[in-house]
Tab-separated table of C-alpha atoms in Angstrom:
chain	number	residue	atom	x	y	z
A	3	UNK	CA	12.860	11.494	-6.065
A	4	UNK	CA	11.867	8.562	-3.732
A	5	UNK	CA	8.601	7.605	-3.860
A	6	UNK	CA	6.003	7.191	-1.475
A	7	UNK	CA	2.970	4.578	-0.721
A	8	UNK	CA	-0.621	5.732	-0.323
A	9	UNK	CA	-3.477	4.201	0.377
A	10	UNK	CA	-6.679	5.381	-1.221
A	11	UNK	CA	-10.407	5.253	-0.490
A	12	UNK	CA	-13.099	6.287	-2.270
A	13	UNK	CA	-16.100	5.667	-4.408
A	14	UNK	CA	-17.313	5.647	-7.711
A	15	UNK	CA	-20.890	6.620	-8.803
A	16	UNK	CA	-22.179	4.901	-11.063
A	17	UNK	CA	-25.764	5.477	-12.704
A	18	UNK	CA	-27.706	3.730	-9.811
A	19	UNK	CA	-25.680	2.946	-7.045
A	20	UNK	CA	-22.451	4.033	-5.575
A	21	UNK	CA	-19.151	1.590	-5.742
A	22	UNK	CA	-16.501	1.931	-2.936
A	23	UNK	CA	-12.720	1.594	-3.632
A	24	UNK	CA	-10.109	1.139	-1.889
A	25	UNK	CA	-6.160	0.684	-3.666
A	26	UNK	CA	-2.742	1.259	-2.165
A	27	UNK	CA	-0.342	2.557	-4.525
A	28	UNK	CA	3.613	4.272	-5.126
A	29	UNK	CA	3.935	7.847	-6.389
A	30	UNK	CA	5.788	10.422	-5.807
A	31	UNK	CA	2.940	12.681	-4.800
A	32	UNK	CA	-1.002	12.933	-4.210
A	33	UNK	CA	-1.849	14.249	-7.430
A	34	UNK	CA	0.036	11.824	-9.739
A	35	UNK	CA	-2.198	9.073	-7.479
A	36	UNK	CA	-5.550	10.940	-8.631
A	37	UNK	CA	-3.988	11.331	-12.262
A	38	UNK	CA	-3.254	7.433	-12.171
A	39	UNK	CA	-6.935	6.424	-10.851
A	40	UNK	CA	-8.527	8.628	-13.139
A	41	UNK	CA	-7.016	7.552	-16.036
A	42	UNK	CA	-7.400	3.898	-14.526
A	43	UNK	CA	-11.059	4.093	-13.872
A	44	UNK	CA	-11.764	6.570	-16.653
A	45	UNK	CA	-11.011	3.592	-19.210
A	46	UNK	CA	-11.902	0.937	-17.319
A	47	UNK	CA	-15.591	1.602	-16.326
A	48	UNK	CA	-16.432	4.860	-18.510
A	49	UNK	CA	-16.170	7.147	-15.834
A	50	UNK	CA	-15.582	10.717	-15.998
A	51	UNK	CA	-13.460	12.543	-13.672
A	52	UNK	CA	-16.882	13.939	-11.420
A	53	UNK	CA	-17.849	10.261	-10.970
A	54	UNK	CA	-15.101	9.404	-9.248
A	55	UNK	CA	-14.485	10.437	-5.490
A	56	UNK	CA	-11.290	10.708	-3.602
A	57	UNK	CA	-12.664	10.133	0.092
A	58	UNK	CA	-8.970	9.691	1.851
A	59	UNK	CA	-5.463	9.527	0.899
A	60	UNK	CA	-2.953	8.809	3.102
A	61	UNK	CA	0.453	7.696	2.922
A	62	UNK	CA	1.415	4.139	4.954
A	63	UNK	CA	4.394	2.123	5.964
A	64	UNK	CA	5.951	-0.522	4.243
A	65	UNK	CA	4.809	-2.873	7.470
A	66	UNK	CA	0.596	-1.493	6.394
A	67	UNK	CA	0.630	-2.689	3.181
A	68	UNK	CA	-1.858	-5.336	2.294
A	69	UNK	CA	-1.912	-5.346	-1.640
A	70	UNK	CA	0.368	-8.113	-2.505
A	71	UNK	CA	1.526	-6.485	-5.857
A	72	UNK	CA	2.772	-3.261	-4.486
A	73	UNK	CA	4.110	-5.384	-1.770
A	74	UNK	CA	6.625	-7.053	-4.090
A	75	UNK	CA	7.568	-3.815	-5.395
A	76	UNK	CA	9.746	-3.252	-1.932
């Protein structure tokens, strides 16, 4: 299967304010992305799964890519 790179925006709300995010990633497909930042988010900053909102996710080029981890992954 060849995998794929997304970029994703979105936020996270938290108990007073709201948090945008914004992370470019490789899957194979949308939902293992969403399965990823879940799990991600959900241990990082105690966030359940209707805290966190998917507001966009797209797939990019290699020649988009700004994150200079995923970056080094091509």
């Amino acid at each position: 299967m060849k995998t794929k790179i997304y970029r994703v925006k979105g936020r996270l709300l938290d108990s007073d304010k709201t948090k945008p995010f914004t992370r470019e990633m490789k899957a194979v497909k949308e939902e293992d992305i969403k399965e990823k930042l879940y799990s991600e988010f959900g241990s990082k900053h105690r966030l359940n799964r209707s805290l966190i909102i998917f507001d966009d996710i797209t797939e990019i080029t290699p020649e988009e890519v700004t994150d200079p981890i995923v970056e080094s992954l091509l």
